[in-house]
Coordinates of C-alpha atoms in Angstrom, one line a residue:
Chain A
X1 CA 0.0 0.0 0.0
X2 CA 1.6 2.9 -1.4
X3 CA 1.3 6.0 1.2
X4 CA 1.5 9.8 -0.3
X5 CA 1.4 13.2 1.5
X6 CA -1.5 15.3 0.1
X7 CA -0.6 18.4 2.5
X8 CA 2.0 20.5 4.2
X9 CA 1.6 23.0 6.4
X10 CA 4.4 24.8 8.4
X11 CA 4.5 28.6 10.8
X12 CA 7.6 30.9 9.9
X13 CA 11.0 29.6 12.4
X14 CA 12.1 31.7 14.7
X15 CA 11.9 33.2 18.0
X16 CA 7.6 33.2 19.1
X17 CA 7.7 35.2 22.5
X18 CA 3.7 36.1 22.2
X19 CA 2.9 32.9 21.4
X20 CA 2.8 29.3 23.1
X21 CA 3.6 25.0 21.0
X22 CA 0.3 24.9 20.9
X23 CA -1.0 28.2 19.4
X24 CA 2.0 27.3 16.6
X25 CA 0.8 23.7 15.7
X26 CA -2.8 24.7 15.4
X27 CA -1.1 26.9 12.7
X28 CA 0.5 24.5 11.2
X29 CA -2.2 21.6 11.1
X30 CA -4.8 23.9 10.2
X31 CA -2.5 24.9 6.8
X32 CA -1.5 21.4 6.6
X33 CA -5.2 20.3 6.3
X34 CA -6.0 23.1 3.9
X35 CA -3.2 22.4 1.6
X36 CA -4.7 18.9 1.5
X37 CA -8.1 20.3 0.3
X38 CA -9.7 17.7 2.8
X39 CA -12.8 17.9 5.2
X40 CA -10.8 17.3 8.5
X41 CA -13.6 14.8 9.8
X42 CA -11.3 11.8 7.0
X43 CA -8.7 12.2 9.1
X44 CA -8.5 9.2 11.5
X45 CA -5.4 9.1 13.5
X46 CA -2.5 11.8 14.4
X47 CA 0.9 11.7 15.5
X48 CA 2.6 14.7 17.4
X49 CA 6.5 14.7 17.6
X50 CA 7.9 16.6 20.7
X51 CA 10.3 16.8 22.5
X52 CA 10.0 19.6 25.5
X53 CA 6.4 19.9 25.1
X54 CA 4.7 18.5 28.1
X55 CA 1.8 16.0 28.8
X56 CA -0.5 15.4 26.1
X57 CA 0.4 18.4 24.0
X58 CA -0.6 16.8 20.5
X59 CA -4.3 16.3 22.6
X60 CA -4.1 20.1 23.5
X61 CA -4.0 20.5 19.3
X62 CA -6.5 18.0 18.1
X63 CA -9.3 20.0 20.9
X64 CA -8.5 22.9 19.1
X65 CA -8.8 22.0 15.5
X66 CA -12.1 20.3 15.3
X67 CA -10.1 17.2 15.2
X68 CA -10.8 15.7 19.1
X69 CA -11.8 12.1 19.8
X70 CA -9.7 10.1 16.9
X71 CA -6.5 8.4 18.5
X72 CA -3.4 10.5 18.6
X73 CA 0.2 9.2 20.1
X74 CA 2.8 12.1 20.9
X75 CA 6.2 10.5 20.0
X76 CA 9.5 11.8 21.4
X77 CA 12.8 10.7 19.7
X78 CA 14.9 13.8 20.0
X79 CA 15.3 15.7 16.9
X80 CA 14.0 12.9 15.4
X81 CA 10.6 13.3 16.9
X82 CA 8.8 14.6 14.0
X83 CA 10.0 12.4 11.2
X84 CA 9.1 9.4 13.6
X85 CA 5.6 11.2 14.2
X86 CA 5.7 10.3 10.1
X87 CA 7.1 7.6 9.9
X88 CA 3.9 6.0 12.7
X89 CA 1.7 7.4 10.4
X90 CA 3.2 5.4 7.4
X91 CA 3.0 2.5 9.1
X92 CA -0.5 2.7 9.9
X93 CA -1.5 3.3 6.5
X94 CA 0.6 0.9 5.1
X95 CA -0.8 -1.7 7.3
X96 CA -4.3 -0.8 6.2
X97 CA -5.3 0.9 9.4
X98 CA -6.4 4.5 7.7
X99 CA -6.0 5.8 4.7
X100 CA -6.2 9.8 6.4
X101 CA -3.7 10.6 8.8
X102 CA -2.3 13.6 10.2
X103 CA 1.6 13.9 11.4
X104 CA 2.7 17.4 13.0
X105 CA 6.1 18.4 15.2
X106 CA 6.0 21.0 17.5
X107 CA 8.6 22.6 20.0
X108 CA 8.8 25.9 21.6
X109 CA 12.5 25.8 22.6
X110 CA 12.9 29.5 23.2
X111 CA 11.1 29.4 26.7
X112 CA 13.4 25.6 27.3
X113 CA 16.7 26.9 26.6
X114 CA 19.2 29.5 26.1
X115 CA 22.6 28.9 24.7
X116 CA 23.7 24.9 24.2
X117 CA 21.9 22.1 24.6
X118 CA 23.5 18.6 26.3
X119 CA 22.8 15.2 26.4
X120 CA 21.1 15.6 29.7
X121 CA 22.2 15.6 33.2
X122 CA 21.6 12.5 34.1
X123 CA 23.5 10.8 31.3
X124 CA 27.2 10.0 32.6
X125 CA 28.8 12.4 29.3
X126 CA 26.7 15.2 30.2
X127 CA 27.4 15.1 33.4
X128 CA 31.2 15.5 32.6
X129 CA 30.6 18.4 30.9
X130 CA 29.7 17.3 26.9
X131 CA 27.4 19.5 25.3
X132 CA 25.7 19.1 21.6
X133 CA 28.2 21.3 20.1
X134 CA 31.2 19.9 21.9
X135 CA 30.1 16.2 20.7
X136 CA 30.3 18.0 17.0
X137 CA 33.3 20.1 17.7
X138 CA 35.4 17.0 18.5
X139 CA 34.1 15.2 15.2
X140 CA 35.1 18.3 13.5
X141 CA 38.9 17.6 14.5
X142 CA 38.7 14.6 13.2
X143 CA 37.2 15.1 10.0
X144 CA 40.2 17.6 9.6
X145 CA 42.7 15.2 11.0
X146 CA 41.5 12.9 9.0
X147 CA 40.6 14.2 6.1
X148 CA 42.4 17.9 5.7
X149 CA 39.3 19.5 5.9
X150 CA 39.6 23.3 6.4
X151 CA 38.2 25.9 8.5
X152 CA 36.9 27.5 5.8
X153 CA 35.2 24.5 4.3
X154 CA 33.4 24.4 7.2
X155 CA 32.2 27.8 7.2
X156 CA 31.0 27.9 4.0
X157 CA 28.3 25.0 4.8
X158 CA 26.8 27.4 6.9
X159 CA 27.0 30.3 4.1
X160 CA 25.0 27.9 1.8
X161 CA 22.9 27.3 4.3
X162 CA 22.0 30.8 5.7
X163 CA 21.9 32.3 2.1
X164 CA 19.3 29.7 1.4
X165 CA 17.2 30.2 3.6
X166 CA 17.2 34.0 2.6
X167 CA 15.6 32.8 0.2
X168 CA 12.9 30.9 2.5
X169 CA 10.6 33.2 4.2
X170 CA 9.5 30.6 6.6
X171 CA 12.9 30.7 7.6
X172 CA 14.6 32.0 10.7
X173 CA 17.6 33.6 9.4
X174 CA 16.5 36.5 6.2
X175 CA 20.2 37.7 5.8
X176 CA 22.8 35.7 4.3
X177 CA 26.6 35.5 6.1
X178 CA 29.8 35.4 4.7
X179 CA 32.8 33.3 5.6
X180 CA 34.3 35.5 7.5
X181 CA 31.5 36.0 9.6
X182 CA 31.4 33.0 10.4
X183 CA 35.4 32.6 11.5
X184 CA 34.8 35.7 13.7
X185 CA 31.7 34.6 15.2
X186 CA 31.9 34.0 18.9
X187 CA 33.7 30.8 20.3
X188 CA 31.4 27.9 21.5
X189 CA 33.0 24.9 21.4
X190 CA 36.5 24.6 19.5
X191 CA 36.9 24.8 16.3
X192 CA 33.0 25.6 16.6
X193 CA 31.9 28.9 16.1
X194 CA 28.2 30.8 16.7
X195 CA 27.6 30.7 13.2
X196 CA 28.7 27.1 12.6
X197 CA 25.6 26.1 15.2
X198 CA 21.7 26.1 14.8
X199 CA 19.7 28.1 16.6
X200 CA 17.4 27.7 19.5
X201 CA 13.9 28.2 17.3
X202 CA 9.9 27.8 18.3
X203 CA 8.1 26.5 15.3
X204 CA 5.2 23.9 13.6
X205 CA 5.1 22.1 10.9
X206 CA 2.8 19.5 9.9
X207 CA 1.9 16.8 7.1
X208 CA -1.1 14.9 5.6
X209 CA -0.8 11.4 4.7
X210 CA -3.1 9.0 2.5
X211 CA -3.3 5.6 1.5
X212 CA -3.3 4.8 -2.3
X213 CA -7.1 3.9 -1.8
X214 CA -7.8 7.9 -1.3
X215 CA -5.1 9.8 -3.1
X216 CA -6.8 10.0 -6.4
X217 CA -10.0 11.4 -4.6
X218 CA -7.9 13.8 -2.7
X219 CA -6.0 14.8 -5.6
X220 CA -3.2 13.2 -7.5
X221 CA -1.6 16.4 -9.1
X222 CA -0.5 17.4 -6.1
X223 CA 0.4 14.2 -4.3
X224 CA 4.1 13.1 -3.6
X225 CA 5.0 9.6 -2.5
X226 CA 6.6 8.7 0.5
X227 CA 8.7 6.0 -1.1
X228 CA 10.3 4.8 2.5
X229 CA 10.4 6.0 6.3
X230 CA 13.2 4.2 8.0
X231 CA 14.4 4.5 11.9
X232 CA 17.3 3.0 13.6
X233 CA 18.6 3.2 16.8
X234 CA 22.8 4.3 17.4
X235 CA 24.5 0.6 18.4
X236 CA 26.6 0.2 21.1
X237 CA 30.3 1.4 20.2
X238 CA 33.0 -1.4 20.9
X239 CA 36.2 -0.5 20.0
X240 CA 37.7 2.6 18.7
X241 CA 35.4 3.7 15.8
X242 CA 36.1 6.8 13.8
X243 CA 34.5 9.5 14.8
X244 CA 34.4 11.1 11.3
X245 CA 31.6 8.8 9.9
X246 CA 28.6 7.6 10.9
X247 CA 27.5 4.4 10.6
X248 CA 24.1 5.0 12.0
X249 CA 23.3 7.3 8.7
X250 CA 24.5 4.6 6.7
X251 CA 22.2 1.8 7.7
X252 CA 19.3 4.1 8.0
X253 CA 20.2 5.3 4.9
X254 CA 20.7 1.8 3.3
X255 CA 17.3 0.6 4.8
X256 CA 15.6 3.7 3.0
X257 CA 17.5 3.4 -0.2
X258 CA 16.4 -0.3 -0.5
X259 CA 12.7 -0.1 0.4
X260 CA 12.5 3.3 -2.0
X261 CA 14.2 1.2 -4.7
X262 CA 16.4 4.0 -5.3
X263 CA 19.8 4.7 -4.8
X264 CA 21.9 7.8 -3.3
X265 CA 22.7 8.6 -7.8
X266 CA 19.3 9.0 -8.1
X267 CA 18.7 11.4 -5.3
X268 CA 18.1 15.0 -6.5
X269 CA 18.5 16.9 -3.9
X270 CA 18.5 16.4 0.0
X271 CA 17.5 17.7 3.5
X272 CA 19.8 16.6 6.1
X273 CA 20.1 17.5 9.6
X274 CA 22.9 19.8 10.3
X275 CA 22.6 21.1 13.3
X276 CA 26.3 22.2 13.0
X277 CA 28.3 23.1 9.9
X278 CA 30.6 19.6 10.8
X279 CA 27.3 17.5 11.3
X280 CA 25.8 18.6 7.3
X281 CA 29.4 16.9 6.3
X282 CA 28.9 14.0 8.3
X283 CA 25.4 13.6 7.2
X284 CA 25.9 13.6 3.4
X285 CA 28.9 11.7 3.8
X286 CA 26.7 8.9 5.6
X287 CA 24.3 9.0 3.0
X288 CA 26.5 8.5 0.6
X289 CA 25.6 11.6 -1.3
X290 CA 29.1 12.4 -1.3
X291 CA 32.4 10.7 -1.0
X292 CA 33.4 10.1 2.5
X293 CA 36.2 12.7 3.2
X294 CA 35.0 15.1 0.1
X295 CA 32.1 17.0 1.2
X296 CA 33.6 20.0 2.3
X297 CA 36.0 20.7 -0.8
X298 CA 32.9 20.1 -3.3
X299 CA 30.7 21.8 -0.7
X300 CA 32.7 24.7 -1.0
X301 CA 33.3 24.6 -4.8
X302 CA 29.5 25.2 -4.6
X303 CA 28.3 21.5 -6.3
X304 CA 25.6 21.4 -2.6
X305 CA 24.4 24.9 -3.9
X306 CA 21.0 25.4 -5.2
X307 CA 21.8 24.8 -9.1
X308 CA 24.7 23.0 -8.3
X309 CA 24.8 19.2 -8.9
X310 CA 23.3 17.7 -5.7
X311 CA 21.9 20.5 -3.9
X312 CA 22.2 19.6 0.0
X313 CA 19.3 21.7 2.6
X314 CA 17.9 24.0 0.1
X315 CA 15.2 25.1 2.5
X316 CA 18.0 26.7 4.6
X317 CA 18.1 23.7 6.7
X318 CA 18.5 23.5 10.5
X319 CA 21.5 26.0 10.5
X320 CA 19.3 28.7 8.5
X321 CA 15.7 27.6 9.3
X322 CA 15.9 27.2 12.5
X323 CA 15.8 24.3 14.4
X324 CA 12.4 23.4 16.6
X325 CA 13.3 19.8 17.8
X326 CA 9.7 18.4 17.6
X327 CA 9.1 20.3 14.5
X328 CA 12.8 20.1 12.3
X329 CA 11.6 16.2 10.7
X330 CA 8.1 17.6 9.8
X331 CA 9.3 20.7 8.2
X332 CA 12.0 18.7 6.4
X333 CA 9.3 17.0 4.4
X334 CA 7.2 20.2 3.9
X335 CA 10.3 21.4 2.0
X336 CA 10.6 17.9 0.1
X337 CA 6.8 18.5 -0.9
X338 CA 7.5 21.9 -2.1
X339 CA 10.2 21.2 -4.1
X340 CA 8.4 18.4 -6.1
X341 CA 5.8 20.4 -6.3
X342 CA 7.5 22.8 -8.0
X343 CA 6.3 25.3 -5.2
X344 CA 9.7 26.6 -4.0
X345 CA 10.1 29.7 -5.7
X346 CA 13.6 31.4 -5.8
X347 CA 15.3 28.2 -3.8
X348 CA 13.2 26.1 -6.5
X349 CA 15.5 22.6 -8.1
X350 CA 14.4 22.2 -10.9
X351 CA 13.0 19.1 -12.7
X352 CA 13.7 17.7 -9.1
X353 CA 11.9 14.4 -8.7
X354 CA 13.6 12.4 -5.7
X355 CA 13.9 13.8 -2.3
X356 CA 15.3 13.3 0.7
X357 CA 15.2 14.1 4.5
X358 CA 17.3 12.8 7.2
X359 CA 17.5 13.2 10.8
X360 CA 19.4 12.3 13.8
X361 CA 18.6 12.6 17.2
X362 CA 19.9 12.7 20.8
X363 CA 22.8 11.2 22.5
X364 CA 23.5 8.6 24.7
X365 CA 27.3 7.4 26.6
X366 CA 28.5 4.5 24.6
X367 CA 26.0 5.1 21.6
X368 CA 26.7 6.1 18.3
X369 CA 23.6 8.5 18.3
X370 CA 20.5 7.8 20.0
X371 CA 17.8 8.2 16.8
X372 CA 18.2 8.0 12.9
X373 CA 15.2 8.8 10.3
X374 CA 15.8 8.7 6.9
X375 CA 12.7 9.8 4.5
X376 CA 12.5 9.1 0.8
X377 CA 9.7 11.1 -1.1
X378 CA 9.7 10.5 -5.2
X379 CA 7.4 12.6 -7.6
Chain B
X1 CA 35.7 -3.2 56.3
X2 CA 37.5 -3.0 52.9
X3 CA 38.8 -0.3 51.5
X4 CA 36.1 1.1 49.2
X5 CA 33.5 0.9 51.8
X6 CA 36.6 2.9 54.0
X7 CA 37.1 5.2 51.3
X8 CA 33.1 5.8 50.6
X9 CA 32.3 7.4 53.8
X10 CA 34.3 10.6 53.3
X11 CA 34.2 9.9 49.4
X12 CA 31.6 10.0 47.6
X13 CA 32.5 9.0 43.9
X14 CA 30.8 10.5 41.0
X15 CA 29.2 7.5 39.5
X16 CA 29.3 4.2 42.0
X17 CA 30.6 1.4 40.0
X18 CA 32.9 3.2 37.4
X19 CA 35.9 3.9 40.0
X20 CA 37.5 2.5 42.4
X21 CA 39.9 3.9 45.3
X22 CA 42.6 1.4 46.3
X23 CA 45.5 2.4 49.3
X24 CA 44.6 5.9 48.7
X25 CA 44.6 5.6 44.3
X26 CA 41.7 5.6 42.0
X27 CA 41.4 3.2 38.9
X28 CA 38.5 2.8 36.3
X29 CA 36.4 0.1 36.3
X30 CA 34.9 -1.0 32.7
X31 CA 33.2 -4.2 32.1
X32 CA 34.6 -7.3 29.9
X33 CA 32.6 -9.9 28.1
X34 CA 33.8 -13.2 29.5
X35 CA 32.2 -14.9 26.2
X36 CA 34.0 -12.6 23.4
X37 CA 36.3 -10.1 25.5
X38 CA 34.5 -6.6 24.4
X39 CA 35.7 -4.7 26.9
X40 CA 33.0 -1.6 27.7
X41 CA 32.9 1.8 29.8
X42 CA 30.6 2.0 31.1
X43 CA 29.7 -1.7 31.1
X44 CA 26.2 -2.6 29.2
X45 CA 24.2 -5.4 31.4
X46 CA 24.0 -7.3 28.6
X47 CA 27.1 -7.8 25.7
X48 CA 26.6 -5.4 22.6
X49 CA 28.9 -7.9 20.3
X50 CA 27.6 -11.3 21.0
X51 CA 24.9 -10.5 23.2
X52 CA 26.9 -12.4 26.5
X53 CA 25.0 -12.0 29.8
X54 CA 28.6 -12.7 31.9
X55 CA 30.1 -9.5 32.1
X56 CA 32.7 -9.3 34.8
X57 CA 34.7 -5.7 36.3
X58 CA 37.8 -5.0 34.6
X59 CA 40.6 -2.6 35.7
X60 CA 41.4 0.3 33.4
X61 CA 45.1 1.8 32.6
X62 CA 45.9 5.0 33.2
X63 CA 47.6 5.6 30.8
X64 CA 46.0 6.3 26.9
X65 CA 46.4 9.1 24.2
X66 CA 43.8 12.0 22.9
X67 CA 41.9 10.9 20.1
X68 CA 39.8 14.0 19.6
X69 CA 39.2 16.9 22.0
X70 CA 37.7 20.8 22.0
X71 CA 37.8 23.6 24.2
X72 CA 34.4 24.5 25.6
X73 CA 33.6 28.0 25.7
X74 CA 30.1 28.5 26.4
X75 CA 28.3 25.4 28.8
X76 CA 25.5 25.0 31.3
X77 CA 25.8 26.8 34.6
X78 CA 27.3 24.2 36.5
X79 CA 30.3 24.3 34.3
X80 CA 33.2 26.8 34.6
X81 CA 34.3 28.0 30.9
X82 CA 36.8 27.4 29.5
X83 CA 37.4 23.7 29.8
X84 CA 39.1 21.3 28.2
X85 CA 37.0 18.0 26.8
X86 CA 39.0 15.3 25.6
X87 CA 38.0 11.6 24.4
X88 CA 40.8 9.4 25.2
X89 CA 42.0 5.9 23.7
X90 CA 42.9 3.2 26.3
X91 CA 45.5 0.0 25.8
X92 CA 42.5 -2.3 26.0
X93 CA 40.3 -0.6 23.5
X94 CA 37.8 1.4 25.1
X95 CA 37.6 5.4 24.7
X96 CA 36.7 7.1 27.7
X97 CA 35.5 10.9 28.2
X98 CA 37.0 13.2 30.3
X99 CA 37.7 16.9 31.5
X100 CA 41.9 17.5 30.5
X101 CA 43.6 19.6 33.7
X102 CA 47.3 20.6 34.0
X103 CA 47.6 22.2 30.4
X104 CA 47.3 25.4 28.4
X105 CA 44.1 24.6 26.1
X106 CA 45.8 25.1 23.5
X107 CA 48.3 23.1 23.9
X108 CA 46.1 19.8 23.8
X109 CA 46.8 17.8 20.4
X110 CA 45.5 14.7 18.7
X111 CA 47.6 11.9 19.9
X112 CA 48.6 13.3 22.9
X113 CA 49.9 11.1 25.8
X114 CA 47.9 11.7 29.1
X115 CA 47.4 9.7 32.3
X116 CA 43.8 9.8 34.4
X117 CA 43.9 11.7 37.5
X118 CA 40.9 11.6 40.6
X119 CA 39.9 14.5 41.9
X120 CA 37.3 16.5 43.6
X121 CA 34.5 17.4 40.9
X122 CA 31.8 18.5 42.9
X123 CA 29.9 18.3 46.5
X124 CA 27.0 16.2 47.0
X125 CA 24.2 17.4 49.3
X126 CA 26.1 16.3 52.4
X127 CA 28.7 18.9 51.6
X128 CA 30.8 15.5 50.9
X129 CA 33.1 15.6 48.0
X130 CA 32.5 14.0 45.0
X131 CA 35.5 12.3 43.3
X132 CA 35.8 11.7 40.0
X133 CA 37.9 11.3 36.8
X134 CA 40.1 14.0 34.9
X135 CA 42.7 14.0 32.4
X136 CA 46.5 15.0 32.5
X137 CA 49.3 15.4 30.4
X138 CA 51.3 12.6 31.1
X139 CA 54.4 12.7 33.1
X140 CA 56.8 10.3 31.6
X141 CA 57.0 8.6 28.6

């Protein structure tokens, strides 16, 4: 049973002081549903990703939307929340459960956090002092050790990204950077910079799934395929792995390829989770979009650039989107839609026709990574 | 009474189970498979490799060298910036993570030889001291 996503909905990124998760999901589902062009009372099930969001906060959405009473599961995985709210609602559908279901991420991380996130106190790494962007800063000297990748390499992932999303206006950041702004940033973590990091975002983003059985009633025209939706857990290091690759991406990325019957050749253009500059390197290296080792040379060449031969986080991904833990997977595939829609304006791909998304989420002592989508949607 | 439980009433250390204090020094405890040898820290309860349920202590050297390390500028509040995170490779194959003392931060390199050192890393509620692991340059070849 073939699944499809008939609407997208998503609010702007960014910083929402006046405003509270739930106010910006009911945003985002309400768009979602009319994108769809469906009467709300077909949709059968929901899924709300979230990470910081309380008790029953996808519950707290549905009474507000006319949609309370059908069964709804809020799903934490990290920053994987949102794609795994997606990925439920595939697998209902493709078990013949519904053909209508709603999947929407959430987070309103300004009023959580200020400044960098960690693993968590009670996990034995955070409580020696590892935050997020140290885990990436320390990856970043190796992929330099390893690899000769430069500073500047890394900087200009984060240029592509911000000047994309420039181009987004659902966007967080409006104004592109340059390189050296970047390298003169403030410090974080070292060789980590403020502009080589994410930033702490409130936003929504939702989808609308159906079943093969409904898509033509829905509309076709409009409809993209969710070719595959896979998950995997970070094993268990033994040994001394590199810490410039990521086997979790691989076999998340290898279980999507297969079930979409596609290969990384065939992929047009991709939304991958970079929550630093290093971890959009590490990413598309996993993937195998790119040869391990190579990114940041071709990166900076400009062959990830919009126009350039595989064009990696057009939408201004999480370093210039924003990055809303609950919401980041869901608005990943709203940009996926877009794109093969043809509905993505100046940062449009053209003639693009296989998408995408991939997140990774949380950490854990003695595990790779804690939580690994990878989403395939084909046109 | 032995020596930890000697230690343990005017030391509290900072995760029961990973260290040890024996005549007055600390050591790291991992965990080794007794089926296939992985050799863990912190030790799973049940073998990642072959899925062994017989896990047994295992004493860690002191001794290993930096495989990757940053300097932490900006942290939560319990944390003092700047500080030095480095992981570190041990002789029996494990890589542990740990706070690097006794150096300039920038003159911590890749490869670096270094030697595990207990300290004070906190108080608990008691106003005890909590002991725990940090890195140091090593002394000696």
């Amino acid at each position: 049973m073939d699944v499809y996503v008939v609407g997208a909905g998503m609010t702007k990124f960014g910083k929402h002081p006046d405003r509270d998760a739930v106010d910006l999901a009911v945003e985002a589902v309400n768009e979602a549903i009319r994108d769809a062009g469906v009467d709300r009372r077909r949709i059968q099930a929901a899924y709300c990703g979230h990470v910081y969001g309380g008790m029953v906060l996808g519950q707290k959405v549905l009474a507000r939307t006319g949609l309370a009473g059908i069964p709804l599961a809020n799903v934490e995985n990290a920053c994987s929340s949102g794609a795994t709210a997606i990925r439920e609602g595939y697998l209902a559908i493709r078990a013949g459960e519904y053909d209508v279901v709603l999947a929407f991420g959430v987070e309103h991380l300004t009023t959580r956090f200020r400044g960098a996130l960690t693993p968590g106190e009670e996990d034995l790494e955070g409580a020696l002092g590892l935050t997020m962007p140290a885990v990436y800063a320390m990856r970043a000297v190796r992929h330099m050790t390893e690899f000769g990748t430069t500073r500047e390499e890394l900087a200009y992932v984060s240029v592509k990204n911000k000047r994309n999303a420039s181009l987004n206006p659902y966007a967080q950041f409006q104004n592109p950077v340059t390189v050296e702004d970047v390298l003169n940033s403030r410090p974080i973590a070292d060789p980590l910079r403020l502009l080589d990091c994410c930033p702490v975002s409130d936003g929504a983003a939702a989808v609308v799934l159906a079943s093969e059985r409904v898509v033509g009633e829905l509309g076709r025209s409009r409809a993209v395929r969710l070719a595959a939706a896979s998950l995997r857990t970070g094993t268990v290091e033994v040994g001394l792995p590199s810490m410039a690759f990521e086997p979790l991406t691989r076999a998340t990325a290898q279980d999507a390829y297969e079930r979409a019957g596609v290969g990384p050749e065939d992929v047009d253009f991709a939304e991958v989770h970079d929550c630093f500059s290093i971890a959009e390197v590490l990413r598309v290296e996993g993937l195998g979009l790119y040869p391990v080792g190579e990114y940041p040379k071709r990166a900076a060449r400009g062959e990830a650039d919009i126009g350039g031969r595989l064009p990696i986080n057009p939408s201004g991904g999480l370093l210039g989107k924003g990055h809303p833990l609950g919401a980041t997977g869901v608005a990943q595939v709203v940009e996926l839609v877009r794109q093969l829609r043809g509905e993505a304006g100046p940062r449009q791909i053209e003639g693009a026709r296989v998408g995408l998304a991939h997140c990774r989420g949380g950490k854990a002592a003695g595990v790779e990574g804690a939580a690994c989508t990878v989403l395939i949607a084909t046109r | 009474m032995s020596e930890v439980e000697r230690v343990s009433e005017s030391y509290v250390p900072f995760r029961p189970g990973l260290l040890r204090f024996e005549g007055g020094r600390g050591v790291l405890v991992g965990g080794r498979c007794r089926s296939c040898g992985a050799v863990y820290f912190p030790a799973p309860e049940v073998c990642a490799r072959c899925q062994g349920q017989d896990l047994e202590g295992v004493d860690l050297s002191g001794r290993g060298t930096v495989y990757t390390y940053t300097v932490v500028r900006q942290s939560t509040p319990e944390f003092r910036t700047p500080y030095v995170l480095v992981y570190v490779d041990l002789p029996e194959g494990v890589r542990v993570l740990g706070q690097l003392v006794g150096c300039e931060p920038e003159a911590v390199r890749v490869g670096m030889p270094v030697e595990v050192v207990f300290e004070e890393v906190a108080r608990d509620p008691q106003g005890r001291p909590v002991v725990g692991w940090r890195f140091h340059p090593a002394t000696e070849a």
